[in-house]
Every structure is written in C-alpha cells, then in structure tokens.
CSV table of C-alpha atoms in Angstrom, one decimal:
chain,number,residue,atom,x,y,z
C,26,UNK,CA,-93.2,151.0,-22.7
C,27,UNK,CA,-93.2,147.1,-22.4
C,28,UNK,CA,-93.7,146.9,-26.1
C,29,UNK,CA,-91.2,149.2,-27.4
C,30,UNK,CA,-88.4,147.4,-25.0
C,31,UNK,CA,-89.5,144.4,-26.3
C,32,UNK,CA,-89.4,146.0,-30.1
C,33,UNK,CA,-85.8,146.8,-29.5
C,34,UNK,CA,-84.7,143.6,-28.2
C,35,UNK,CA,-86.4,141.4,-31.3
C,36,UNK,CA,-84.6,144.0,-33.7
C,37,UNK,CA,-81.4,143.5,-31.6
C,38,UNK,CA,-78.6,142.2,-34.2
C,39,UNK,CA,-78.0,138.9,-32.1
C,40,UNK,CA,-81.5,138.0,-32.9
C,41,UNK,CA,-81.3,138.3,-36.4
C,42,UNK,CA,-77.9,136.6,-36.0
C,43,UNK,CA,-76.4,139.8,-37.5
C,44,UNK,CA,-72.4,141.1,-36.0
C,45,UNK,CA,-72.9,144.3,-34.1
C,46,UNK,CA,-71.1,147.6,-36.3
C,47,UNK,CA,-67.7,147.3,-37.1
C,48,UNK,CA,-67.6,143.4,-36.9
C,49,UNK,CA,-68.3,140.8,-39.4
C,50,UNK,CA,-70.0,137.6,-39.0
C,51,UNK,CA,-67.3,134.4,-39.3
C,52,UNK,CA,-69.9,132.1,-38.5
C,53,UNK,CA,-73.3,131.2,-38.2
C,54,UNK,CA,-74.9,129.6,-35.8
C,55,UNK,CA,-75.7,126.5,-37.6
C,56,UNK,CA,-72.1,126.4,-38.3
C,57,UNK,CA,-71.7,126.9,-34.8
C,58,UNK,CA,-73.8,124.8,-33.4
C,59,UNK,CA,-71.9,122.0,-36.0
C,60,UNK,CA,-68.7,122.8,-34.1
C,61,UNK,CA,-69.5,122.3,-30.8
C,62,UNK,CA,-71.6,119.2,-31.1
C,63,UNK,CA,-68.3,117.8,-33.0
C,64,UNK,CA,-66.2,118.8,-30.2
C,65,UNK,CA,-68.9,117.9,-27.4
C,66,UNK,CA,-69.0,114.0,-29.0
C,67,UNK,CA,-65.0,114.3,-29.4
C,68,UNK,CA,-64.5,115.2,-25.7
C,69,UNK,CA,-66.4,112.0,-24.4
C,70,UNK,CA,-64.5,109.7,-27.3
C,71,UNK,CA,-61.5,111.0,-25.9
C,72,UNK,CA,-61.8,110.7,-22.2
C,73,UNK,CA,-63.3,107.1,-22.5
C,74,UNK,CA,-60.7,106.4,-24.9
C,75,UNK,CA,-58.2,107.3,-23.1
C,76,UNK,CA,-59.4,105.4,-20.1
C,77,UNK,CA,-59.4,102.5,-22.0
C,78,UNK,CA,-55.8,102.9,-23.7
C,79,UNK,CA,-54.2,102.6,-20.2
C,80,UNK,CA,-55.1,101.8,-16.4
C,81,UNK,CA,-53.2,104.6,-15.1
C,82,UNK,CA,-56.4,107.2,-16.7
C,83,UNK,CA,-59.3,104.2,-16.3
C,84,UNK,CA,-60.5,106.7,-13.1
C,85,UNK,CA,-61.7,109.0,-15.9
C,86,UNK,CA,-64.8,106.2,-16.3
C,87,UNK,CA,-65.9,107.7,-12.9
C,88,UNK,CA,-67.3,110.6,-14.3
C,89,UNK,CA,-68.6,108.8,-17.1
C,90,UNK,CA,-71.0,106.8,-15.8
C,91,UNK,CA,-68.7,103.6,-15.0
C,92,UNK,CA,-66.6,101.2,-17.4
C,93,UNK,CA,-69.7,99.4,-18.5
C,94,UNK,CA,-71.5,102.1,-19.7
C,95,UNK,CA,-68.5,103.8,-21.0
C,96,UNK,CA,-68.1,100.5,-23.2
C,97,UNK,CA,-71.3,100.6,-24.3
C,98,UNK,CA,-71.5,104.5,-25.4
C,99,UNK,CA,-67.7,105.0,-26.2
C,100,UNK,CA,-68.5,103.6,-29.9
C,101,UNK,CA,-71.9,105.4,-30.2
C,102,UNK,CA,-70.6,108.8,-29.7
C,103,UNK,CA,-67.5,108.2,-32.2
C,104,UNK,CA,-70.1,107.1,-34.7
C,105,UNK,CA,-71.8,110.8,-33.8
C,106,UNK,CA,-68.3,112.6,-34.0
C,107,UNK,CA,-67.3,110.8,-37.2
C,108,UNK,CA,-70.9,111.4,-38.5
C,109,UNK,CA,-70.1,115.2,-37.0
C,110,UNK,CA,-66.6,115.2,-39.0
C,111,UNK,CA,-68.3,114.4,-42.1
C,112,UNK,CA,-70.9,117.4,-41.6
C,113,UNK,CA,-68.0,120.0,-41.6
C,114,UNK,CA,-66.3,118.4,-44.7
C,115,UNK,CA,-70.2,119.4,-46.3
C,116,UNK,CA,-69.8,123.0,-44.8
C,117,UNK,CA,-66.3,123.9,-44.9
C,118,UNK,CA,-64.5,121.7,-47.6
C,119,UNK,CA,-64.1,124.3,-50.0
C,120,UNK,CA,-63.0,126.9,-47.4
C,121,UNK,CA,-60.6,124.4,-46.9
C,122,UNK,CA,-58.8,123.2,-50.2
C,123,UNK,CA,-55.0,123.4,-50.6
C,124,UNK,CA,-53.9,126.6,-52.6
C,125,UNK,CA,-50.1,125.8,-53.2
C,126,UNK,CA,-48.9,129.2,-53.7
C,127,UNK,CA,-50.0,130.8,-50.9
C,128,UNK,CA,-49.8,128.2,-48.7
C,129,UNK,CA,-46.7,126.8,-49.2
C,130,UNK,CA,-45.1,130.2,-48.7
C,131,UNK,CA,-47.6,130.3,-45.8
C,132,UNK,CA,-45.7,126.8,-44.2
C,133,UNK,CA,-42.5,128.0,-45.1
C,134,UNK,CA,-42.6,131.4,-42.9
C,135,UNK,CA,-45.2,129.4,-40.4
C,136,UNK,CA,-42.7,131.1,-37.3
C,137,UNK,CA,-44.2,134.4,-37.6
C,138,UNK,CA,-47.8,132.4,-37.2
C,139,UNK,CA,-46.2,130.7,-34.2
C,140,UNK,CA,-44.9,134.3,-32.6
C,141,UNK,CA,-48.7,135.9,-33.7
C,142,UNK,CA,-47.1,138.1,-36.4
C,143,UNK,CA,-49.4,137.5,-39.3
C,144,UNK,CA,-48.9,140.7,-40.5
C,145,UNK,CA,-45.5,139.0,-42.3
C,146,UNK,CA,-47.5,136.1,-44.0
C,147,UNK,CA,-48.9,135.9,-47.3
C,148,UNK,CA,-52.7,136.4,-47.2
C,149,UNK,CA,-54.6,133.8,-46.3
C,150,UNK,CA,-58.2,132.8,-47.3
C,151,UNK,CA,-60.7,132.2,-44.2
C,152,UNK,CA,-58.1,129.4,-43.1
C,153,UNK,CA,-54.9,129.4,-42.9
C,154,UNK,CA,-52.6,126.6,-44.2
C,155,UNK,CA,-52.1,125.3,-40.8
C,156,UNK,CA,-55.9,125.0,-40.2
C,157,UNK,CA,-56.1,123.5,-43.3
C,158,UNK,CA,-53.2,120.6,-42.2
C,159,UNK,CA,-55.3,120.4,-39.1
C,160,UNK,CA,-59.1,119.8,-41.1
C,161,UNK,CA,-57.4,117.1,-43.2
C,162,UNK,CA,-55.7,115.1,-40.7
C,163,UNK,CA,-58.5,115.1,-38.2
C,164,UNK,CA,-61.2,113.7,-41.2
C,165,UNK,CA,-58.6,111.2,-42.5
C,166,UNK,CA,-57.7,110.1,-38.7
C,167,UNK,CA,-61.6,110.1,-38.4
C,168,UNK,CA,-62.2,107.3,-41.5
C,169,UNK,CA,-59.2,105.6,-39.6
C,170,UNK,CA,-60.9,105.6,-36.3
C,171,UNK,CA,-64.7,104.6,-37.8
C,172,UNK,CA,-63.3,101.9,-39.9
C,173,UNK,CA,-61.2,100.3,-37.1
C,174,UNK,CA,-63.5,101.4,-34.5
C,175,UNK,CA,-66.4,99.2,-36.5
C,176,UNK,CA,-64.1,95.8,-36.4
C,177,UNK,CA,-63.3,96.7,-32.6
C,178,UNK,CA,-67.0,96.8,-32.2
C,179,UNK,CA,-67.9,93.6,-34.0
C,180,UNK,CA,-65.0,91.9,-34.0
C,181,UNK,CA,-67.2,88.8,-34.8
C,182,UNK,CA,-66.8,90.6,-38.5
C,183,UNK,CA,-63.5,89.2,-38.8
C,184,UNK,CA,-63.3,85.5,-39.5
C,185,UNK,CA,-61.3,83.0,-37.7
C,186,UNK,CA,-58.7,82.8,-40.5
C,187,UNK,CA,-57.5,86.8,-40.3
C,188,UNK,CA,-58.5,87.1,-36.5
C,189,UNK,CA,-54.7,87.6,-36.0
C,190,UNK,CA,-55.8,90.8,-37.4
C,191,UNK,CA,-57.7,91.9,-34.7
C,192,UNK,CA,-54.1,93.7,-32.7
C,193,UNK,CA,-53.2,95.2,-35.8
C,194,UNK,CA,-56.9,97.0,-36.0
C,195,UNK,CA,-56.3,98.0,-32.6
C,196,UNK,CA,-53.2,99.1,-32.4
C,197,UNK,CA,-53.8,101.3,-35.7
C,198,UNK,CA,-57.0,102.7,-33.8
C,199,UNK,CA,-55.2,103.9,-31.2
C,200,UNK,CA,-52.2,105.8,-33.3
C,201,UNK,CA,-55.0,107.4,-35.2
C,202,UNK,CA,-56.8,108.0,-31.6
C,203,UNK,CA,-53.4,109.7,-30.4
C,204,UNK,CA,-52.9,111.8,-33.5
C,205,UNK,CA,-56.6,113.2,-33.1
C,206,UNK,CA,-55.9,114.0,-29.7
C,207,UNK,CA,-52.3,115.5,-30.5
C,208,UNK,CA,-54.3,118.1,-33.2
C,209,UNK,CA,-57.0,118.7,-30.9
C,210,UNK,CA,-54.8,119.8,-28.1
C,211,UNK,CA,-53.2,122.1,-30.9
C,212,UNK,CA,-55.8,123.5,-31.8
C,213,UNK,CA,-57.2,124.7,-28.7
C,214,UNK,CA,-53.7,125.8,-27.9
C,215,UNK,CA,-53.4,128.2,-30.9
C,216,UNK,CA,-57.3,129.4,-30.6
C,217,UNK,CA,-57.1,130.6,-27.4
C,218,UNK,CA,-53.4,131.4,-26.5
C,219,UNK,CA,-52.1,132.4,-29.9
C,220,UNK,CA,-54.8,133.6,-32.0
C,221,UNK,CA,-57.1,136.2,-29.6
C,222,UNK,CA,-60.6,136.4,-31.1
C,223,UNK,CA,-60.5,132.6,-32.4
C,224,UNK,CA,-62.4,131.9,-29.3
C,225,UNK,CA,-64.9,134.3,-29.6
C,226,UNK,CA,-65.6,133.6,-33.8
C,227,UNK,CA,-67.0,130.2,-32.8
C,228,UNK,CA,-69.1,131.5,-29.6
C,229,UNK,CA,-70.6,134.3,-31.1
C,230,UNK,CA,-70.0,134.1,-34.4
C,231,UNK,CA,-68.2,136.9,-35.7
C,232,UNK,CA,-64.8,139.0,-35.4
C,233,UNK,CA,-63.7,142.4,-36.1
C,234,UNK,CA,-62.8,144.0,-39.2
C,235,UNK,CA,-59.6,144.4,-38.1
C,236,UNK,CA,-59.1,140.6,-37.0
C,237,UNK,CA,-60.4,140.0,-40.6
C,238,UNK,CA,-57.9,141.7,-42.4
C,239,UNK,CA,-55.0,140.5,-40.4
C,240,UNK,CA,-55.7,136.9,-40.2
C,241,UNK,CA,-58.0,136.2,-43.2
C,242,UNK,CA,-57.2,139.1,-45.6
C,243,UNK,CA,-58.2,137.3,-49.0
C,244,UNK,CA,-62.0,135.9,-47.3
C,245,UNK,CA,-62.3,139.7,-46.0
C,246,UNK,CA,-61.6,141.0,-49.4
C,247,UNK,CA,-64.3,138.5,-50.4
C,248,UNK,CA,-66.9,139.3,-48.1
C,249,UNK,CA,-66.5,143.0,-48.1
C,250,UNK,CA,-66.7,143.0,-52.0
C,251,UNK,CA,-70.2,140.9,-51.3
C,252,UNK,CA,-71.3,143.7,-48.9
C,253,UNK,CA,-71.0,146.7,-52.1
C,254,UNK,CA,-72.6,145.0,-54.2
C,255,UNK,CA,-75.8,146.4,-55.2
C-alpha cells in the first residue's frame, strides 16, 4: 500500500512541475525561484534604503540587524538584486520587447486594464505593454542604482578634483531608488488587487486556460499551437 501511495505522489503533476488539467504552466520554477530571490534582495535594499534616505524611517534598521550592519550589507544585496535584474533580462527579454502596434493601442485604451476589462484590449503577448514599461524602467533604474551605488561605496573612486560630484551621485541614486520603489509598489498593487491569478502564476507557476486567453491571448495561442504539434 505504502508503495503505491508513494507511486502516486512521485507521479503527482507538481512533482514533475507539470499544471494540473485545465491549467497551463506560466512559469517554471527556475523562473520562479529567479523572481523571488529578485524581490527577496529588493525588499532588504529597500527597507535599508529607505532608512538611510531619512531619520524619520532609520527605526526600520532595528529589524535589520542595526545601522552598522545595515551599512555594511545594504550595498552587497543591491549588487545581488542588480545581479538578479540582469538574470531576468537573460530569461524574459524577449517576452518583453516593444511591439508598437499592439502596444500602443494597448497604452492608449490602458483604462479598461485599470478597471480589469481586458476583454476590450488588443491581445497581448505573455506581457502586457504596461508590464513591459515596468521591466524596462526597473533594469534601467537598476544600472542607475549599481553605477551610482559603486561611487557611493568607494567614494575614494572619485578624485579630489570632481569630488563635488559626490551629491550629485547621491542625489541621482536616490531618484532612481524612489522610482524603483514607485514601480514596485505598482506592481504588487496591480498583481494582487487588479489582476486575480497574477499572484498565483509566480507561486505555483501556472494559470488557467481561461486567464490565458483573457490576459495573454497571443502567448496562449502560442503555447497551445506548441501543445498539437506532433
């Protein structure tokens, strides 16, 4: 008996990393996995950030180990969130490429994305042209934040004739630091409030057909043309 439970469970679909019947895998777990470590190395960049950006919000260093060793591991982890960033652009870039048709038209009608009526939108790919505006501006901010975030770290880099420059690094890592924090806030806004099933496509990896074909019509088309083929 023990063997034939344990025969069904090892065939299970969520050990083969398979979507049960009627849904169909959005994403796997590496791709998964890539997400949340992003967001996990994010989340501390952002709270130390922010603790650092004003006084009012330094109390946030309390749960992270005290300003010291926020210092010290505040640049580390945005070196792992860029290096994160830069991981996704490998996996997704394609995915993520500007078609101007469609997405114009797309940013043009983007209140019926705003009020969850997709069904009025031109068909999108697997992301929409707002989660394409979002991809972009978050690697972009990210090059900002690693290439001010290095002079901030070694500021020794910078000799004594453009040290005025240092502010100006600073200030510019902070607007970039803001916009970051501005998208993410979006973004989990819209993926769990807005878009019901978002959530659950980067927990367990897949949606159902009929999320497919309302949100991401052109990638269903795509993968369901990949399932018939011989």
């Amino acid at each position: 008996m023990r063997e034939a439970i344990m025969s069904d469970l090892t065939s299970h679909a969520v050990l083969r990393h398979e979507p049960p019947v009627d849904r169909i895998q959005r994403f796997t777990w590496v791709e998964r996995i890539m997400h949340w470590y992003t967001a996990a190395t994010y989340i501390y960049c952002g709270l130390s950030g922010l603790a650092f950006f004003t006084p009012n919000l330094y109390w946030i260093v309390a749960v992270l180990g005290g300003g010291p060793t926020a210092r010290i591991w505040h640049p580390i982890f945005g070196v792992g969130f860029v290096a994160g960033i830069f991981w996704m652009h490998h996996s997704w870039s394609q995915d993520l490429k500007f078609d101007p048709p469609d997405d114009r038209v797309w940013l043009d009608n983007v209140r019926y994305y705003i009020r969850n009526e997709d069904e009025k939108l031109p068909p999108q790919g697997k992301y929409d042209a707002g989660q394409k505006i979002y991809y972009w501006v978050m690697l972009y901010a990210s090059i900002v934040l690693i290439l001010t975030g290095i002079v901030m770290w070694f500021p020794e880099v910078l000799t004594r004739g453009v040290h005025w420059l240092l502010p100006i690094v600073v200030f510019v890592h902070c607007v970039a630091a803001l916009v970051t924090i501005a998208g993410v806030m979006l973004h989990i806004y819209m993926s769990v409030f807005i878009v019901p099933g978002s959530l659950t496509a980067m927990t367990e990896g897949h949606v159902s057909r009929g999320w497919a074909m309302l949100h991401a019509p052109k990638w269903y088309a795509r993968i369901t043309a990949r399932e018939r083929r011989p």
